[in-house]
Structure formats: C-alpha cells, structure tokens
Tab-separated table of N, CA and C in Angstrom:
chain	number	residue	atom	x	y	z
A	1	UNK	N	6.656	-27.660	5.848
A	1	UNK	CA	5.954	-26.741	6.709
A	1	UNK	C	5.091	-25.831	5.834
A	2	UNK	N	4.102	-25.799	5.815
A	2	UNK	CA	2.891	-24.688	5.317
A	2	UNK	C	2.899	-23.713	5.922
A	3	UNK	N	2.624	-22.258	4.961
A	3	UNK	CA	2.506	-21.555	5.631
A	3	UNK	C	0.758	-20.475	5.574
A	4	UNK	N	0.771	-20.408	6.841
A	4	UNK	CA	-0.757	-20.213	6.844
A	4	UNK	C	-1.102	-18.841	6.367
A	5	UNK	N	-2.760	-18.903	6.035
A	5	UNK	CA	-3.270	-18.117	4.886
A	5	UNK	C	-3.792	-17.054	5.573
A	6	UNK	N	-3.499	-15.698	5.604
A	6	UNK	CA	-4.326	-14.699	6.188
A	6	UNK	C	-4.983	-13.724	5.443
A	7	UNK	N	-6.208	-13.575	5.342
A	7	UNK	CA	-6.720	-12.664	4.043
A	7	UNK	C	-6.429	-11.229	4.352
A	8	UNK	N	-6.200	-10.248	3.810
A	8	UNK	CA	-5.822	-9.309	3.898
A	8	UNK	C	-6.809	-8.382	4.798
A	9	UNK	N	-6.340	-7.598	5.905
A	9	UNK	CA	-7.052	-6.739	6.676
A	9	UNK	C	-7.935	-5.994	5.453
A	10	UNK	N	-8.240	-6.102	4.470
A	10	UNK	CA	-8.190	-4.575	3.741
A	10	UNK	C	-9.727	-5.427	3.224
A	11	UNK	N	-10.021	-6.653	3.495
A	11	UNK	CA	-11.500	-7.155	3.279
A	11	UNK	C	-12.143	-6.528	4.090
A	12	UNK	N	-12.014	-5.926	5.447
A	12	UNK	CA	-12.613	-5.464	6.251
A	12	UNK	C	-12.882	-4.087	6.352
A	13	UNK	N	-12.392	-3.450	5.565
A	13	UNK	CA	-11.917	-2.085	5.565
A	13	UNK	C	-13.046	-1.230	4.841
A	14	UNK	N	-13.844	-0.106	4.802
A	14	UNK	CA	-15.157	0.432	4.013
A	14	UNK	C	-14.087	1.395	2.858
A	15	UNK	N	-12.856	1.485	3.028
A	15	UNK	CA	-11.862	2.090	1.972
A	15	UNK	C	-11.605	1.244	0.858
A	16	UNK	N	-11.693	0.049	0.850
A	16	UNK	CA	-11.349	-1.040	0.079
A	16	UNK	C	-12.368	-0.912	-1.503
A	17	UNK	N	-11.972	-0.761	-2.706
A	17	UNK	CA	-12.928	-0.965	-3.764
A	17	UNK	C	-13.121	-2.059	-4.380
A	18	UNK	N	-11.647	-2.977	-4.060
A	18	UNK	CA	-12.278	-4.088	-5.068
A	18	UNK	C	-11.304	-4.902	-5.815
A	19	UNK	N	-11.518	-5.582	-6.485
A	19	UNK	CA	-10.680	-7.153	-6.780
A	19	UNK	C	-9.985	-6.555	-8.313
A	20	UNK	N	-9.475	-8.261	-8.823
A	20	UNK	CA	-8.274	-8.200	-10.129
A	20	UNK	C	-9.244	-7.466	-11.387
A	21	UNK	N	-10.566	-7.520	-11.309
A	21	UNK	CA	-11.186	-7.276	-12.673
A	21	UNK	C	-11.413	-5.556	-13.327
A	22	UNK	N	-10.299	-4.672	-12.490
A	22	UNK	CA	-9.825	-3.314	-12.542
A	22	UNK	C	-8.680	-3.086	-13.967
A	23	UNK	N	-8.768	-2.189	-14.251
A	23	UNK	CA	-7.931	-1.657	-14.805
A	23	UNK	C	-6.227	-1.699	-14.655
A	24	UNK	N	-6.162	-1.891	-13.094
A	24	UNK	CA	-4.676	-1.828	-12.632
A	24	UNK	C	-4.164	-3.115	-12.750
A	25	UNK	N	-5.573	-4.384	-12.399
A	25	UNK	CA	-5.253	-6.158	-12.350
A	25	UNK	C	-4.776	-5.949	-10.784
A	26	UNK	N	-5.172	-5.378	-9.885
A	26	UNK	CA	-5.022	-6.000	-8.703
A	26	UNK	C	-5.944	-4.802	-7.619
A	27	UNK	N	-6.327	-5.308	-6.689
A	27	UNK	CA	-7.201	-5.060	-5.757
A	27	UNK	C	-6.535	-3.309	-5.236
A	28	UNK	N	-7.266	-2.475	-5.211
A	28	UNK	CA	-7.435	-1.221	-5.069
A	28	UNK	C	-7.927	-0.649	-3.680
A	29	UNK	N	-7.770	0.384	-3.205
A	29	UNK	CA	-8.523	1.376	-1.996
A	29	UNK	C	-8.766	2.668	-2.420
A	30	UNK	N	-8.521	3.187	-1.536
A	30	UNK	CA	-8.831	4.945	-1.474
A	30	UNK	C	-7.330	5.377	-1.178
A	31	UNK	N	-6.693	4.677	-0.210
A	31	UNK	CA	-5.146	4.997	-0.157
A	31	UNK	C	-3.978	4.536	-1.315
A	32	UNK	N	-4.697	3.641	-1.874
A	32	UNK	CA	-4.200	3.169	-2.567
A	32	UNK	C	-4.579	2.714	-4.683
A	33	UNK	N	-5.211	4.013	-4.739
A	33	UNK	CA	-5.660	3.767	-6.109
A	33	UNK	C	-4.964	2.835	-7.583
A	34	UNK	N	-3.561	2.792	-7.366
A	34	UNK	CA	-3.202	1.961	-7.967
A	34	UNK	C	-2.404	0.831	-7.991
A	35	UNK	N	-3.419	0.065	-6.872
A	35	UNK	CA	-2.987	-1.278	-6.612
A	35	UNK	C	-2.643	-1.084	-4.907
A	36	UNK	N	-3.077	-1.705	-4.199
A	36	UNK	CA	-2.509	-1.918	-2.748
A	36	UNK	C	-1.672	-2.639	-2.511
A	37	UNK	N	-0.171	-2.147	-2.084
A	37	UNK	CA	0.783	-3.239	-1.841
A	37	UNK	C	0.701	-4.509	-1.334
A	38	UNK	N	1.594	-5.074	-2.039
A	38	UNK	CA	2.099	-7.237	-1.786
A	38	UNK	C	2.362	-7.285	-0.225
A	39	UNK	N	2.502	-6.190	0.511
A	39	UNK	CA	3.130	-6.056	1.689
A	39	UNK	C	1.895	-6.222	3.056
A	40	UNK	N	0.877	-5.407	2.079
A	40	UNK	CA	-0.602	-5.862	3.041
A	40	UNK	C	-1.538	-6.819	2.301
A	41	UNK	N	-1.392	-7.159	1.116
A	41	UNK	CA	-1.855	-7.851	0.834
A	41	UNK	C	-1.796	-8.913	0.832
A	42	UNK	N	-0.426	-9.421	1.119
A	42	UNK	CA	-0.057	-11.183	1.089
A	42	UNK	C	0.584	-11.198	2.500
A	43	UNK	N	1.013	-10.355	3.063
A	43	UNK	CA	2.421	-10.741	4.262
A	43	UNK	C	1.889	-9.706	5.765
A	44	UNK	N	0.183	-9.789	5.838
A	44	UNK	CA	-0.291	-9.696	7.145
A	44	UNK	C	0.450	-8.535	7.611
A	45	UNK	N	0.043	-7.314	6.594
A	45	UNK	CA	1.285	-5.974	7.501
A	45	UNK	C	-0.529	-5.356	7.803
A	46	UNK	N	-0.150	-4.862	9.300
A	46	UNK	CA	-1.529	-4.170	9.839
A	46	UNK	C	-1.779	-2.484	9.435
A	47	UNK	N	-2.334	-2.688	8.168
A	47	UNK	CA	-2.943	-0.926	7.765
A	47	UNK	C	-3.475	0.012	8.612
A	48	UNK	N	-3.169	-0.411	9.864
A	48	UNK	CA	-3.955	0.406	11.078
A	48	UNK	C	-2.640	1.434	11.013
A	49	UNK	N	-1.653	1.078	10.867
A	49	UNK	CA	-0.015	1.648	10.954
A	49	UNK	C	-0.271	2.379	9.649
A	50	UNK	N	0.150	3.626	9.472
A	50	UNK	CA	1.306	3.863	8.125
A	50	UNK	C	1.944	2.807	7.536
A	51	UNK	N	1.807	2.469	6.442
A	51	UNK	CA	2.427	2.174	5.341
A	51	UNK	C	3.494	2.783	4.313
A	52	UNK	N	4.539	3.299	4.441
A	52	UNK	CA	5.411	4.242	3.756
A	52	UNK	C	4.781	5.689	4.573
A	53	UNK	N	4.740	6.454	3.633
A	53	UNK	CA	4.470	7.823	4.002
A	53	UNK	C	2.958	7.872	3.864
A	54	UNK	N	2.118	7.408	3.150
A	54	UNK	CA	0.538	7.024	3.299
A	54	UNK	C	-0.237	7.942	4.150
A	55	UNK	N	-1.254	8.420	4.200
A	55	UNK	CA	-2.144	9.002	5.602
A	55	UNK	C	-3.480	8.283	5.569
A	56	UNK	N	-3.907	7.753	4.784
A	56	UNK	CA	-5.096	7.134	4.863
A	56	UNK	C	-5.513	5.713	4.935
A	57	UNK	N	-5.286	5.267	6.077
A	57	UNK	CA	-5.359	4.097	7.115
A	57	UNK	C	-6.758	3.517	7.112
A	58	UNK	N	-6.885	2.133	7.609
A	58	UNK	CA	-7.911	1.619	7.391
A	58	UNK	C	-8.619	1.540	8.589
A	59	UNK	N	-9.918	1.450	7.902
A	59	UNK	CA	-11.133	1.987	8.915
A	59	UNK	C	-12.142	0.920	8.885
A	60	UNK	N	-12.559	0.579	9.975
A	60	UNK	CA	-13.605	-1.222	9.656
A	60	UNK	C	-14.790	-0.460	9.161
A	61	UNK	N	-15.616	-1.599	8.439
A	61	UNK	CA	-16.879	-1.253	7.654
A	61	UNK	C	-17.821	-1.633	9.032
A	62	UNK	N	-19.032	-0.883	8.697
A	62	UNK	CA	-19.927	-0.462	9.509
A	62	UNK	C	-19.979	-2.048	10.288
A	63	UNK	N	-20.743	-3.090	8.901
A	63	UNK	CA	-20.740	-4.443	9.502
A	63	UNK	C	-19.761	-5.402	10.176
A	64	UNK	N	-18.911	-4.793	10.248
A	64	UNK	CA	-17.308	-5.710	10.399
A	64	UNK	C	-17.204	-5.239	12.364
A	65	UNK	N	-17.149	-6.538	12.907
A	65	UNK	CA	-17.643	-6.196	14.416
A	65	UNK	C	-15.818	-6.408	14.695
A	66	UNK	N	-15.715	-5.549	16.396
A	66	UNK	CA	-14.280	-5.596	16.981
A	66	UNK	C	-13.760	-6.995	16.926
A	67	UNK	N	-14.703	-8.314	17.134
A	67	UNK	CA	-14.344	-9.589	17.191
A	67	UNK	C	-13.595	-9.915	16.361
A	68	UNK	N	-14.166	-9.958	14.695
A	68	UNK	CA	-13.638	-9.882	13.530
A	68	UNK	C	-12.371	-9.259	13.453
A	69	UNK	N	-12.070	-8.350	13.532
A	69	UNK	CA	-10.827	-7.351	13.554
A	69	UNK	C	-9.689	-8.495	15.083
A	70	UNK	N	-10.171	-8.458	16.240
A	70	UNK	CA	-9.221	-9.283	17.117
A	70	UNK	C	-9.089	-10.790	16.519
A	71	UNK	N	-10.376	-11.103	15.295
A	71	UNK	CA	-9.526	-12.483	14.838
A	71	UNK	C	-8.816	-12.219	14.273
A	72	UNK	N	-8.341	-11.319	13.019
A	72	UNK	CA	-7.730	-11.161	12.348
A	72	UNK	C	-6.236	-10.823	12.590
A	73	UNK	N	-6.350	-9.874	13.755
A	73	UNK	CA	-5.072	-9.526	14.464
A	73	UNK	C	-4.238	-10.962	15.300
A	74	UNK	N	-5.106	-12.559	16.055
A	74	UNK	CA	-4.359	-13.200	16.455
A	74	UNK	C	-4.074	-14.518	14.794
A	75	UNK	N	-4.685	-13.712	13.777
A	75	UNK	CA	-4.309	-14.688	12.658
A	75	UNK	C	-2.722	-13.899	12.201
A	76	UNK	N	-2.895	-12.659	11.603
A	76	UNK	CA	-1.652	-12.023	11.629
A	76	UNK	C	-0.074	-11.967	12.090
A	77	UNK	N	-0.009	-12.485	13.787
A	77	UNK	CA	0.165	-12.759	14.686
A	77	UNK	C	1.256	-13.531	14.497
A	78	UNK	N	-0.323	-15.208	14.150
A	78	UNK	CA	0.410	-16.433	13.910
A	78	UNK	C	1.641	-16.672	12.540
A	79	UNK	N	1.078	-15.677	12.020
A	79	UNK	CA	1.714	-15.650	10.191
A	79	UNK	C	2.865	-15.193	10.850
A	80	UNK	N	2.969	-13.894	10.861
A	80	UNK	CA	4.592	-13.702	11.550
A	80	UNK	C	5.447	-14.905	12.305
A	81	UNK	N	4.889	-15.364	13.528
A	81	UNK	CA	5.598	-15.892	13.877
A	81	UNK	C	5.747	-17.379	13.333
A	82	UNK	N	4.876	-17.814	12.343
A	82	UNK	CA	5.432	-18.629	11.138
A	82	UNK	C	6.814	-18.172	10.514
A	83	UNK	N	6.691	-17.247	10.696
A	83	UNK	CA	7.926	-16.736	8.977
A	83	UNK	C	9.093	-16.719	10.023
A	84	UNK	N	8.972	-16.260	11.305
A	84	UNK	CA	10.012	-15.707	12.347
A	84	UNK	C	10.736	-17.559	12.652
A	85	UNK	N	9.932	-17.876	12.716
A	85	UNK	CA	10.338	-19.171	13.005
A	85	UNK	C	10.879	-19.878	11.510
A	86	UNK	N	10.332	-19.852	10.349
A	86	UNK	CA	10.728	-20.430	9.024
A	86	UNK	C	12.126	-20.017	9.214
A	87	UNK	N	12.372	-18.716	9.084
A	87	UNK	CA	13.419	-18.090	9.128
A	87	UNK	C	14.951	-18.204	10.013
A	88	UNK	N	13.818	-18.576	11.430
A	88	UNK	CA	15.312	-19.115	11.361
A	88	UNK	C	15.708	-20.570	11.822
A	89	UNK	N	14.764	-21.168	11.248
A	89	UNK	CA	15.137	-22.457	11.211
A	89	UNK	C	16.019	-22.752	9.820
A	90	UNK	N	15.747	-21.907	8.586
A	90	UNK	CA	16.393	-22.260	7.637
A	90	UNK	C	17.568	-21.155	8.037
A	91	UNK	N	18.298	-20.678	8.869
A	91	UNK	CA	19.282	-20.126	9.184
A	91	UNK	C	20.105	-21.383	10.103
A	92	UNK	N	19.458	-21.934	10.517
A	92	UNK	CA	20.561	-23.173	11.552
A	92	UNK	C	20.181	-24.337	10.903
A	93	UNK	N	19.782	-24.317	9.877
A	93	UNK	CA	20.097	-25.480	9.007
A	93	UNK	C	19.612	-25.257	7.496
A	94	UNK	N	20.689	-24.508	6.991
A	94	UNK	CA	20.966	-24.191	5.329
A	94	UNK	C	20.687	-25.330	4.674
A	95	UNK	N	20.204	-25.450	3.517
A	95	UNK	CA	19.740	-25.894	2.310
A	95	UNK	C	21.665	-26.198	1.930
A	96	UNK	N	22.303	-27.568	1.894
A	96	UNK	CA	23.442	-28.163	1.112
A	96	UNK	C	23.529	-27.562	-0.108
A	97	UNK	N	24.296	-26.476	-0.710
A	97	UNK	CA	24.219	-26.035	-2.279
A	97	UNK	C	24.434	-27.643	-2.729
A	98	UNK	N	24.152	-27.282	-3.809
A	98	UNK	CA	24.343	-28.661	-5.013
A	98	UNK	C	25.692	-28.074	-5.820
C-alpha cells in the first residue's frame, strides 16, 4: 500500500521563506524561523490551527486562489484517512515477529 504525497500547506502560505539551502537545512517561515516542523511538513497537519503554542498561522499568498487551498484540504483529508486506515489494518493483522 503507498502512501500518498501531500505537499505541505506551507507552499501556499506568503509566511513561508524557503527550502534546504538555509542555514538551519530545512525549510523555514515567519512562525517558524528555525525549521518548520516534520508534523506540517510531511504528515498534512493544517497550519490554519495552532501548532503547539505558536500564534502565527498561515495565511494564502495573494496568488494562491480558495480552489487551491479546498484542493489541498480534500488531499490532506485523503492522507489521514490513509494512515487511519494503515493503522488499523496493521492492528488486526500484526506483522508474525521472527
């Protein structure tokens, strides 16, 4: 089973600065100057929410239309309920230890 690829809300975002070729080695914001968590960055968590204690939430860039943002939200969506389902399928049928 594959699991599908969702690029991080934070491409869309006018807070967003920028990729690995930083100082920190990983993609940066304004909320997040040193380094934006694995949590929105790989595992489709929606920055529209708080993130820990955080206040500075993401905001679409001028060019980035509502469409864009509702694809992104039924891609998000699907990722979860990938993992919801991975999860517990490998719960009613465990991996045999060796």
């Amino acid at each position: 089973m594959s699991v599908p690829l969702v690029p991080p809300i934070c491409l869309m975002c006018k807070r967003f600065k920028g990729g690995l070729g930083n100082p920190v080695g990983k993609p940066t914001c304004q909320a997040f100057p040193d380094g934006i968590p694995d949590e929105i960055l790989y595992r489709a968590y929606d920055h529209r929410e708080p993130y820990l204690d955080e206040e500075i939430l993401f905001e679409k860039r001028a060019e980035v239309s509502d469409a864009q943002v509702e694809e992104w939200e039924k891609m998000a969506l699907e990722f979860m309920k990938e993992g919801m389902l991975t999860a517990i399928d490998a719960l009613e049928n465990p991996t045999p230890e060796e």
